[in-house]
Short mmCIF file of C-alpha atoms in Angstrom, two decimals:
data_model
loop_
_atom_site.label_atom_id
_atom_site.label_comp_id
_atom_site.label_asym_id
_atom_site.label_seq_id
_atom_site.Cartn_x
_atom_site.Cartn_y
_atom_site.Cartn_z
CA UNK J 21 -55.28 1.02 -104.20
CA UNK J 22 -54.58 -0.44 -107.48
CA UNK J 23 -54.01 0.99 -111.38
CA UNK J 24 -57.28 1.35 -111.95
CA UNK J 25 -58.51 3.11 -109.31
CA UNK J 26 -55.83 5.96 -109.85
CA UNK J 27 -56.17 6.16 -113.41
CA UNK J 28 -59.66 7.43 -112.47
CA UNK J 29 -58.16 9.75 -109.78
CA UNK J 30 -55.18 11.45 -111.73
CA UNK J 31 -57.92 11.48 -114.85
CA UNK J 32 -59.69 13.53 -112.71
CA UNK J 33 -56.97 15.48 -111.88
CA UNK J 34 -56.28 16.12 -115.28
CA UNK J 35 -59.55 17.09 -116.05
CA UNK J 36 -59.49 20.07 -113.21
CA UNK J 37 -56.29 21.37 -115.16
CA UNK J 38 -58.12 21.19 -118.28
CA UNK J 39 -60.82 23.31 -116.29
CA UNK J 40 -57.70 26.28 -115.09
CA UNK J 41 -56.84 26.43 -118.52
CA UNK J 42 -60.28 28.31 -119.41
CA UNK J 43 -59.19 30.80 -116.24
CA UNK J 44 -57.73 34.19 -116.56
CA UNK J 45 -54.66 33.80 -114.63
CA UNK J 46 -52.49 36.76 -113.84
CA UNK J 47 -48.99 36.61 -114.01
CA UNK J 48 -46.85 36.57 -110.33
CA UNK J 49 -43.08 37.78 -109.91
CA UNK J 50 -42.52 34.63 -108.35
CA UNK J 51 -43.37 32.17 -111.89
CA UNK J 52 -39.69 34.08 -112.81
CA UNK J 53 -38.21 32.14 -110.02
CA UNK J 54 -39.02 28.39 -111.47
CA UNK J 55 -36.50 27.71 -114.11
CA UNK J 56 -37.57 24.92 -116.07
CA UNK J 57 -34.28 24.25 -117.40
CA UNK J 58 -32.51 23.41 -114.41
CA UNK J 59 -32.00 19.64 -113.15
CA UNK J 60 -32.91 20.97 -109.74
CA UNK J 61 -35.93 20.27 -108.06
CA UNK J 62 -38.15 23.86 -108.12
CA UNK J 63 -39.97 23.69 -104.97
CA UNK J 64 -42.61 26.00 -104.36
CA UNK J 65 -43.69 26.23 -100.90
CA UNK J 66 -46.09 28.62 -98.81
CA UNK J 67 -49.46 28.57 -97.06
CA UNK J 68 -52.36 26.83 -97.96
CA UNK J 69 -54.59 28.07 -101.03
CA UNK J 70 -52.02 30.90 -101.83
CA UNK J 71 -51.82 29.99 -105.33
CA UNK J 72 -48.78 27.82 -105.23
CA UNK J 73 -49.97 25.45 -107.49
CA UNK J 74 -51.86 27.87 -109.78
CA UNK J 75 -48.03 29.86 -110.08
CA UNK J 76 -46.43 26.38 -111.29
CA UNK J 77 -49.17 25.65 -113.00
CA UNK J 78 -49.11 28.90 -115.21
CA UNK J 79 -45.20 28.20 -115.79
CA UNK J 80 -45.61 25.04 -117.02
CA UNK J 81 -48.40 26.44 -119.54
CA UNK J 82 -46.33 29.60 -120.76
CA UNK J 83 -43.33 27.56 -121.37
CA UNK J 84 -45.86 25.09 -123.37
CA UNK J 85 -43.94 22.26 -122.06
CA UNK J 86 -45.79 18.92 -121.65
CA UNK J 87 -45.87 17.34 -118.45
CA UNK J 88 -47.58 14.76 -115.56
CA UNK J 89 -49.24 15.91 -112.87
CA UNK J 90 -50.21 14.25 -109.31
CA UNK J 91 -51.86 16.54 -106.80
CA UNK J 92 -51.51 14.63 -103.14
CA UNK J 93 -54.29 17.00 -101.54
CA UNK J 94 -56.82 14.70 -102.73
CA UNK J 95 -58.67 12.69 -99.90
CA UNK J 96 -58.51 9.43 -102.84
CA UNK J 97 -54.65 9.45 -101.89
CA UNK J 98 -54.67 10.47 -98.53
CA UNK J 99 -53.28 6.34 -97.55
CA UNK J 100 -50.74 7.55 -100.13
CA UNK J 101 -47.09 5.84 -99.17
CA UNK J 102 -44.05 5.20 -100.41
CA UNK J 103 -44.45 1.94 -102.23
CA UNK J 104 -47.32 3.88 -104.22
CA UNK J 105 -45.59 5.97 -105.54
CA UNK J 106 -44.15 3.88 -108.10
CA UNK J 107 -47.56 2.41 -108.82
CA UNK J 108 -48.41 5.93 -109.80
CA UNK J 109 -45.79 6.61 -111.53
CA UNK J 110 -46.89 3.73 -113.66
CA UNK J 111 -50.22 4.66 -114.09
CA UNK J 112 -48.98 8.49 -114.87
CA UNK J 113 -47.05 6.87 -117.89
CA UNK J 114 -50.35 5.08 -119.08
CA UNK J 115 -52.20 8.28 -119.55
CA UNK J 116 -50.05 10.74 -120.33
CA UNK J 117 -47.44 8.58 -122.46
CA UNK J 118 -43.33 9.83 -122.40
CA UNK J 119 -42.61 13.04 -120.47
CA UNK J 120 -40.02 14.86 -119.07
CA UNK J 121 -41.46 17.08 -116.40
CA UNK J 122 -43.45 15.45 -113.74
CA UNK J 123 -45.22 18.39 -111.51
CA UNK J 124 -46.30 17.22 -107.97
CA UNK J 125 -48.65 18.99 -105.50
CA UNK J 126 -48.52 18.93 -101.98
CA UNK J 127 -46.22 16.33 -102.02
CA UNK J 128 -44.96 16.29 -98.14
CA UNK J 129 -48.12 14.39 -97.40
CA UNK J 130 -46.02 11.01 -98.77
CA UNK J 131 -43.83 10.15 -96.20
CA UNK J 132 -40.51 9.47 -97.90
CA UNK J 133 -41.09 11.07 -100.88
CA UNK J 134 -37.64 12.80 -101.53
CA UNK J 135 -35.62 9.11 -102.20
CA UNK J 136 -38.60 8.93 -105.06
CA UNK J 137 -37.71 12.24 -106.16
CA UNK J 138 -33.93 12.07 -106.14
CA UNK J 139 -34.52 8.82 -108.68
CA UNK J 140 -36.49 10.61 -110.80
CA UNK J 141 -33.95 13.66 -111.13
CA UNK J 142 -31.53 10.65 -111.70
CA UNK J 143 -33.31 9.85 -114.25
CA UNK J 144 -33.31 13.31 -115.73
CA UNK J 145 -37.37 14.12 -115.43
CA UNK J 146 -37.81 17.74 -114.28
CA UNK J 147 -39.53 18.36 -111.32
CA UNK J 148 -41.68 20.86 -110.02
CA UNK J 149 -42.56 20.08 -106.47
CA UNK J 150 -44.98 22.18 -103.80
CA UNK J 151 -45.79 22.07 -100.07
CA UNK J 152 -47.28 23.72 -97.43
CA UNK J 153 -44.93 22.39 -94.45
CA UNK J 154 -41.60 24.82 -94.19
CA UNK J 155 -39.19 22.32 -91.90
CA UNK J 156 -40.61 19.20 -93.48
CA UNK J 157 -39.93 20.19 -96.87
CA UNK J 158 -36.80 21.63 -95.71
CA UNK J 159 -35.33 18.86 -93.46
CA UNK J 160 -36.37 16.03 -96.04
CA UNK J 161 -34.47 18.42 -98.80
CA UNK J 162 -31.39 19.01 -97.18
CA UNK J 163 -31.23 15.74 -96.27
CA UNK J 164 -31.85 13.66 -99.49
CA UNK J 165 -31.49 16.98 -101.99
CA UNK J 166 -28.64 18.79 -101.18
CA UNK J 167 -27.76 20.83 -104.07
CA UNK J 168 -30.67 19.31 -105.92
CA UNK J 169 -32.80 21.81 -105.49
CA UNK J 170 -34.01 25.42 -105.77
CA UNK J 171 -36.48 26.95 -103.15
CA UNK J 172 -39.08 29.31 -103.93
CA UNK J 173 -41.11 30.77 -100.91
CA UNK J 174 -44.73 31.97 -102.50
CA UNK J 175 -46.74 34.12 -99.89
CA UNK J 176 -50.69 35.26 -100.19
CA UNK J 177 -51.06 38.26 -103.20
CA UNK J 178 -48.83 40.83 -102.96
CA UNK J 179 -50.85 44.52 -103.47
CA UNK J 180 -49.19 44.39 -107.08
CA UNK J 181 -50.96 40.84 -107.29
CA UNK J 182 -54.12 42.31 -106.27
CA UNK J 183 -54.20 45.50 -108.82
CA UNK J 184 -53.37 42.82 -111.55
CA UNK J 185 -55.84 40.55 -110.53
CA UNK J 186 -58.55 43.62 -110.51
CA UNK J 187 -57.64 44.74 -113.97
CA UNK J 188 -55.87 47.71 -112.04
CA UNK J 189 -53.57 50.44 -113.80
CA UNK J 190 -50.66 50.91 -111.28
CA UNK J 191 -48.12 52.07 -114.01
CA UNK J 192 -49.02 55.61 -113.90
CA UNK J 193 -49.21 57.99 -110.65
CA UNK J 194 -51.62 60.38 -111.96
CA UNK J 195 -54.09 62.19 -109.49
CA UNK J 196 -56.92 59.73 -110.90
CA UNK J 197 -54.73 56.82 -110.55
CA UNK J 198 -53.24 57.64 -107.32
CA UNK J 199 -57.12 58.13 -106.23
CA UNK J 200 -58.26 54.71 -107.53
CA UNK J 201 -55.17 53.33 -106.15
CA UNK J 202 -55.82 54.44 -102.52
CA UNK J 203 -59.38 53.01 -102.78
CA UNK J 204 -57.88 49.34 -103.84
CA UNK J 205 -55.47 49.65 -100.96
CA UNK J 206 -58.37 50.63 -98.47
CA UNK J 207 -60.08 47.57 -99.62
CA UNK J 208 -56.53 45.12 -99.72
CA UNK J 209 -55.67 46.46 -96.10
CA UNK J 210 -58.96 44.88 -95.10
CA UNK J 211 -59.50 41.62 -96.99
CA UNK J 212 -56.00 40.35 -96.96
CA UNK J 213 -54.18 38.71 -100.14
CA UNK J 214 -55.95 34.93 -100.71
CA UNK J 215 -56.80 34.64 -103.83
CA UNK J 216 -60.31 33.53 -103.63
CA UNK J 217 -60.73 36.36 -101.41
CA UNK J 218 -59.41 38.53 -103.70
CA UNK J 219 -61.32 37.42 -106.85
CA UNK J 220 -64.93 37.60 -104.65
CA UNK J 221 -64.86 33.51 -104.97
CA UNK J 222 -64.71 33.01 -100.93
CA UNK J 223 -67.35 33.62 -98.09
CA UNK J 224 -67.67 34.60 -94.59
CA UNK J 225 -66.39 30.87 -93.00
CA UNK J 226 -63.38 31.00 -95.46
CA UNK J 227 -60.79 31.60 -93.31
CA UNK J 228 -62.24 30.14 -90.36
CA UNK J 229 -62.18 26.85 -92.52
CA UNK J 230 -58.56 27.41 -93.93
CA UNK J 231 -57.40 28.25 -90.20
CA UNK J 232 -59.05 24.62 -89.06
CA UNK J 233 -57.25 22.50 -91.93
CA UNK J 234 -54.04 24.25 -90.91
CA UNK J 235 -54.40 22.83 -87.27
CA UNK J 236 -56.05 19.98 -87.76
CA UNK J 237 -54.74 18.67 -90.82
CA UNK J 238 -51.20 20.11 -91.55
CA UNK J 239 -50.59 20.08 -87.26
CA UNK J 240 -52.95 17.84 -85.61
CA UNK J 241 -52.76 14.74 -87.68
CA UNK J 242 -48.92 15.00 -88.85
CA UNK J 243 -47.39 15.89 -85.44
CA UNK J 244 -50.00 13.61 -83.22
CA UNK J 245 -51.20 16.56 -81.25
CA UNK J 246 -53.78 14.74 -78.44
CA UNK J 247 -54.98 17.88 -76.70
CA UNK J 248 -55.66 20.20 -80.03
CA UNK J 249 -57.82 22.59 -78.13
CA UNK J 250 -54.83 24.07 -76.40
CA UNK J 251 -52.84 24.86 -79.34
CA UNK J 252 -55.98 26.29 -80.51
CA UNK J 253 -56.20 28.89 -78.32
CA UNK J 254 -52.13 29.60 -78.31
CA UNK J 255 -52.75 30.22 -82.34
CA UNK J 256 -55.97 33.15 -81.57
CA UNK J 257 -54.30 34.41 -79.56
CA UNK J 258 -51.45 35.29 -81.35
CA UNK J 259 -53.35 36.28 -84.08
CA UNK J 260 -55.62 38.49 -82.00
CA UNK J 261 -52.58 40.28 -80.96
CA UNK J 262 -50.07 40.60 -83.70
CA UNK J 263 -47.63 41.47 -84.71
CA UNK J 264 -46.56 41.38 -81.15
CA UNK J 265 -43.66 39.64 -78.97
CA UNK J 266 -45.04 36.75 -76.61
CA UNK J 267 -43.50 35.41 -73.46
CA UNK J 268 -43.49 31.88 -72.94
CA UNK J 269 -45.22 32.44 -69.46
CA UNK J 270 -48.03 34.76 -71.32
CA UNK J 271 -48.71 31.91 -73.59
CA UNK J 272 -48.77 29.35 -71.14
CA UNK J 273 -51.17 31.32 -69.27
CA UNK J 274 -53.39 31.87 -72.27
CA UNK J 275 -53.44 28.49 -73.55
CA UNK J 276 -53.32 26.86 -70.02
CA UNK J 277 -50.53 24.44 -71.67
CA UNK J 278 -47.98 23.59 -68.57
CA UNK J 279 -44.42 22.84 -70.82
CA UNK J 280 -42.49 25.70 -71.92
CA UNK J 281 -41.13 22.71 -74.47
CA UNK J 282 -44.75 22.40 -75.24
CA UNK J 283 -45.01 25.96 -75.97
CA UNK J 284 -41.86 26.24 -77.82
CA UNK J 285 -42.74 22.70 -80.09
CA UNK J 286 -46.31 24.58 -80.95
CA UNK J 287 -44.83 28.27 -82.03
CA UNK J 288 -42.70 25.90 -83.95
CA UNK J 289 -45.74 24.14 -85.74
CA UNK J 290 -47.47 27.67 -86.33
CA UNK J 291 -44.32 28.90 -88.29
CA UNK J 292 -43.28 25.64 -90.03
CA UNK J 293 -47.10 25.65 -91.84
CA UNK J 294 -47.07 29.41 -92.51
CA UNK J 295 -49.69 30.66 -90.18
CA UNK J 296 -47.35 32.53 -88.59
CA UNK J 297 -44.23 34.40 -89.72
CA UNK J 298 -41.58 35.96 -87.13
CA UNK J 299 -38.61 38.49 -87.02
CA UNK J 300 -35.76 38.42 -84.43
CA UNK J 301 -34.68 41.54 -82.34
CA UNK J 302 -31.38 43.56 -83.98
CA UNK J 303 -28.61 43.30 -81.76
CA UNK J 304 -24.68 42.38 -82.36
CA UNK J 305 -25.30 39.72 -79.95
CA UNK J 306 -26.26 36.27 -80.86
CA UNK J 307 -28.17 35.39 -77.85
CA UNK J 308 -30.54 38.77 -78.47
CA UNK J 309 -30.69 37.79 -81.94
CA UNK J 310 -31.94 34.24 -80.48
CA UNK J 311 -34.94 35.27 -78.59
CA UNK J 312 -37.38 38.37 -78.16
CA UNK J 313 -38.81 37.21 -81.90
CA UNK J 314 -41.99 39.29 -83.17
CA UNK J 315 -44.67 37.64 -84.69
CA UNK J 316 -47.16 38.38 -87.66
CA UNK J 317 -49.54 36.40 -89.61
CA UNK J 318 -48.95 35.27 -92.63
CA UNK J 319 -51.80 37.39 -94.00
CA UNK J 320 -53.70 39.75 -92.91
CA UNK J 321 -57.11 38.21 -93.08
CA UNK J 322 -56.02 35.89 -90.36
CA UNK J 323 -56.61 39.26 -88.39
CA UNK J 324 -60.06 38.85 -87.84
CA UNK J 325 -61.57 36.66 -90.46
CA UNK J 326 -61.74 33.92 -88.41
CA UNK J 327 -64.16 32.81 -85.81
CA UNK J 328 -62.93 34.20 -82.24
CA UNK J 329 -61.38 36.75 -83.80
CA UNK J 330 -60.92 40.04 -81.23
CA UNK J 331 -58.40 41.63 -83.67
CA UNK J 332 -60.37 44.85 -84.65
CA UNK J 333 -59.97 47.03 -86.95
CA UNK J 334 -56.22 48.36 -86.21
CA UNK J 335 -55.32 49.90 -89.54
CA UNK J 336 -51.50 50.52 -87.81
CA UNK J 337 -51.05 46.59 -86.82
CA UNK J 338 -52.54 45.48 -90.53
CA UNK J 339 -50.32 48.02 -92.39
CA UNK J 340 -46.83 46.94 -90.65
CA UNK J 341 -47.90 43.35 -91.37
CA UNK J 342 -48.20 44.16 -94.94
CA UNK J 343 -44.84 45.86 -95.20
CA UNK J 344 -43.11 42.88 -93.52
CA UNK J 345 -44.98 40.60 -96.05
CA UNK J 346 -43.73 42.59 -98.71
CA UNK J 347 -39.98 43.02 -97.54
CA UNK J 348 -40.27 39.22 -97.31
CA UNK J 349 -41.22 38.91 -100.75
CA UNK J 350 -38.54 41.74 -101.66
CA UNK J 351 -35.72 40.33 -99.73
CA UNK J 352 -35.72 36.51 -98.62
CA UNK J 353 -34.69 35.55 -102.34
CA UNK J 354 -32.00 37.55 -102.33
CA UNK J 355 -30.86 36.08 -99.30
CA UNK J 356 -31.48 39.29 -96.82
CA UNK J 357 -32.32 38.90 -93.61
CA UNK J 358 -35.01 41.51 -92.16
CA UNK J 359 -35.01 42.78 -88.17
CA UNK J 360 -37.05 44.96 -85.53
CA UNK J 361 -34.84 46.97 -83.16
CA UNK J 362 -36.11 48.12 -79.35
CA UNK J 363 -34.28 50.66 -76.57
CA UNK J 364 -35.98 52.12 -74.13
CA UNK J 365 -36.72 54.98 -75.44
CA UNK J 366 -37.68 54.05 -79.41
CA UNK J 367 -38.31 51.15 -81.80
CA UNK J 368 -37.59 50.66 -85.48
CA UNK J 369 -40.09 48.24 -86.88
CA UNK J 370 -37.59 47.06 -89.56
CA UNK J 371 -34.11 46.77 -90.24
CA UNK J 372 -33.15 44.63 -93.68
CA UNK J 373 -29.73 43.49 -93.50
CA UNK J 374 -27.68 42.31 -95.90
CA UNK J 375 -25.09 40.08 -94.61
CA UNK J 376 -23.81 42.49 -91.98
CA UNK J 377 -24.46 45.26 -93.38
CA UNK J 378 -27.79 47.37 -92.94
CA UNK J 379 -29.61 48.34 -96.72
CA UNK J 380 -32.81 49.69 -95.30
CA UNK J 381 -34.75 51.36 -92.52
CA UNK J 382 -38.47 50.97 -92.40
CA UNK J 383 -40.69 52.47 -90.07
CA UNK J 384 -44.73 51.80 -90.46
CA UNK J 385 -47.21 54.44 -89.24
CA UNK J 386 -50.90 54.61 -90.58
CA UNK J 387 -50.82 58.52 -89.98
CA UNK J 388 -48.40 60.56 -89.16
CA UNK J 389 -50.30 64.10 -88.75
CA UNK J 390 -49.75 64.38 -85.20
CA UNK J 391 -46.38 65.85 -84.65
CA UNK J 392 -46.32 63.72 -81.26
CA UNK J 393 -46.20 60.42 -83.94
CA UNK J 394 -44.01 61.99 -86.41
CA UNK J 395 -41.37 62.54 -83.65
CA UNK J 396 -41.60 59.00 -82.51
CA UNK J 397 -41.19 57.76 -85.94
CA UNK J 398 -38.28 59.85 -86.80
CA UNK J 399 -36.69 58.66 -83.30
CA UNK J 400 -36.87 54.87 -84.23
CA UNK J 401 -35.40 55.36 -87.83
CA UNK J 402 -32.67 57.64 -86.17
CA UNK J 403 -31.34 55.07 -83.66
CA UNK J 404 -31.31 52.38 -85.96
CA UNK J 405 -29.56 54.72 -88.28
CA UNK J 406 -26.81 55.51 -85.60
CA UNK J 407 -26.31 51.49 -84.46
CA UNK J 408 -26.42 50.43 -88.52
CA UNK J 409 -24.83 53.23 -90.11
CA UNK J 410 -27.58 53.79 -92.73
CA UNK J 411 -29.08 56.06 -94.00
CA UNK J 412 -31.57 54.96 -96.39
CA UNK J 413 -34.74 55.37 -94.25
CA UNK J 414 -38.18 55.02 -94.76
CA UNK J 415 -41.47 55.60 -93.11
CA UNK J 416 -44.55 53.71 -94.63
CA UNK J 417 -47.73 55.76 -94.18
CA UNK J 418 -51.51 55.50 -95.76
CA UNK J 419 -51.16 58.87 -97.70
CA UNK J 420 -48.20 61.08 -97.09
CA UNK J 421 -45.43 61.88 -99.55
CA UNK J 422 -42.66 64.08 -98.34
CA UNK J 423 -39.26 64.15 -97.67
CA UNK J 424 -38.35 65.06 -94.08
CA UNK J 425 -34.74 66.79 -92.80
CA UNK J 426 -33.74 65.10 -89.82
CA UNK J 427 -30.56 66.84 -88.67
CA UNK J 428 -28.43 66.01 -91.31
CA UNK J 429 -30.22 62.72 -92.39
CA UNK J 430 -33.63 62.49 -95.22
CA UNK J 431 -36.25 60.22 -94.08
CA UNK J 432 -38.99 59.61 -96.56
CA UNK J 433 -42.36 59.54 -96.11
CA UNK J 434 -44.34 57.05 -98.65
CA UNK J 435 -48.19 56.38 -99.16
CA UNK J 436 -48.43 52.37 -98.92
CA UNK J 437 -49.80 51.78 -102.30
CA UNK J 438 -46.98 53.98 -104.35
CA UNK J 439 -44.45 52.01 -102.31
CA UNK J 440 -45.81 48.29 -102.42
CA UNK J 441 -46.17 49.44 -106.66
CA UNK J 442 -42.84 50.97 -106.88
CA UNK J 443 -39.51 48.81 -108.62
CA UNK J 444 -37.52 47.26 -105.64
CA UNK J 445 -34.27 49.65 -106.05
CA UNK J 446 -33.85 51.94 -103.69
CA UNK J 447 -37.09 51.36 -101.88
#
């Protein structure tokens, strides 16, 4: 690789930004979240082809700040290493001249990358940084960036994301709104929240493709993984059957893999490059807290969009996934942490704590006309309510609004939509 051959690449490179400028972008909560004053790293990380780049990108653009740009998810730099990085650097300066903000995609595929970037925050260039690799990111940050940066978790569109992308009205809960709103939600339950599924741009093999680069390229080729077919089958599975707790002898069995350490190093891989997210159980006790996790996918879609898909169409399984996404999105930031809580007799789905201290109880039921249902519903938010001492309770449904008396206690009932659209306090 030499200075000529990446002037041509990161020309390129340009040119494609050149290209999103002519886009209608719509604006994400998250974009809040980069300051582009601060002399801390903002790194943006999340799954693949959830618009991470796109939300730096449209940052950058509002602020009308001039910067470089490098995006390492190019097959021309896969060889990339460390003693390039300089060279492009270099070559960066060449076409783009002096500037101060230097934004780099999918930058955890350089292997000791953040000794580059702690020289050029030395140096006092801003830098906007993504990835799609949780624990690498995070390991290589907190140990060469410690209090040099500020993390920003992006996930697939929220529903909000989706009605702005469609051109949607969500500020106003009239009858005709409320109508068109439960049609868009029908339609977001069952396509998920990628963007290019979202704007129509994907196809049938979409996910099936971005579920193969996750293994094989962000698992398979940075972990060494020989026997690939194995952790294969470990990942349907799990996303056949989530959200859902696993056993390690259930997954052994399934994947025919003969190491619980095996096991444990591939959930591992699943959640470090967001195809899987995961809750722990409620308890006072540590070692409960420690085990008994419940998974998700990161996005719906990953349901049963992808080839060997056995998912179905369970509207209850894809509607508590979205509510944990969106608590995520609500919550993480803030610095919450968000639970599931089983007895014997009842389960909440979630519990959001802050610190240790309960904020919010959130049960998720597609339908809760059956009296049978609405009992066990009420029954999970109760007994969390009794162990946490709250009282703000929730149950998430498709299309019931009503406040319920429960003894001396108010659960209420919400319609998905009005509460994915509604402001965060108190909800």
């Amino acid at each position: 690789m030499n200075i000529i051959e990446l002037e041509t690449i990161l020309l390129d490179q340009k040119a494609e930004l050149d290209l999103l400028r002519e886009d209608t972008l719509i604006s994400r909560p998250e974009e809040e979240l980069i300051d582009l004053h601060s002399r801390q790293a903002q790194v943006v990380i999340g799954v693949r082809r959830s618009g991470k780049s796109t939300l730096c990108f449209k940052a950058l653009e509002k602020a009308k700040i001039s910067y470089a740009y490098v995006n390492f998810d190019d097959d021309r730099l896969a060889n990339c290493r460390t003693h390039h990085l300089d060279m492009i650097l270099e070559t960066l300066y060449r076409i783009n001249g002096q500037f101060d903000y230097l934004f780099l995609d999918e930058i955890q595929n350089v292997e000791g990358w953040p000794l580059f970037v702690n020289r050029l925050l030395r140096q006092r260039i801003h830098m906007i940084i993504t990835g799609s690799n949780a624990k690498l990111l995070s390991t290589d940050l907190a140990t060469h960036l410690t209090g040099r940066h500020h993390k920003i978790e992006l996930f697939p569109f929220s529903f909000r994301d989706w009605c702005s992308a469609k051109g949607i009205n969500y500020g106003s809960m009239t009858t005709r709104n409320r109508g068109i709103l439960g049609k868009e939600f029908n339609q977001y339950i069952h396509t998920g929240g990628f963007p290019e599924l979202v704007y129509g741009l994907g196809h049938k093999t979409y996910i099936s493709t971005l579920f193969d680069n996750i293994i094989n390229q962000d698992i398979k080729n940075r972990f060494n993984i020989r026997n690939i077919d194995e952790l294969i089958k470990m990942a349907h599975h799990i996303l056949n059957v989530a959200p859902a707790c696993f056993s390690i002898e259930s997954l052994m069995e399934v994947s025919g893999i003969k190491s619980n350490h095996t096991i444990i190093k591939y959930l591992s891989y699943l959640h470090q490059t967001y195809l899987t997210s995961q809750i722990k159980k409620y308890s006072a006790k540590s070692r409960q807290r420690s085990t008994n996790e419940k998974y998700y996918p990161i996005d719906v879609a990953f349901m049963d969009k992808r080839e060997n898909a056995f998912a179905g169409e369970n509207l209850g399984w894809r509607l508590e996934t979205i509510v944990y996404l969106e608590l995520k999105r609500r919550y993480a930031e803030q610095g919450c942490d968000i639970y599931y809580h089983k007895e014997k007799a009842c389960e909440t789905d979630f519990i959001v704590c802050d610190g240790n201290k309960a904020i919010g109880i959130y049960q998720v039921s597609f339908d809760i006309s059956n009296e049978r249902t609405r009992k066990r519903e009420f029954r999970g938010c109760l007994a969390a309510s009794k162990i946490t001492h709250c009282d703000n309770m929730f149950i998430i449904t498709d299309h019931e609004r009503v406040d319920l008396q429960v003894d001396d206690k108010i659960i209420k009932a919400i319609p998905a939509y009005e509460w994915l659209l509604a402001p965060q306090n108190g909800q």
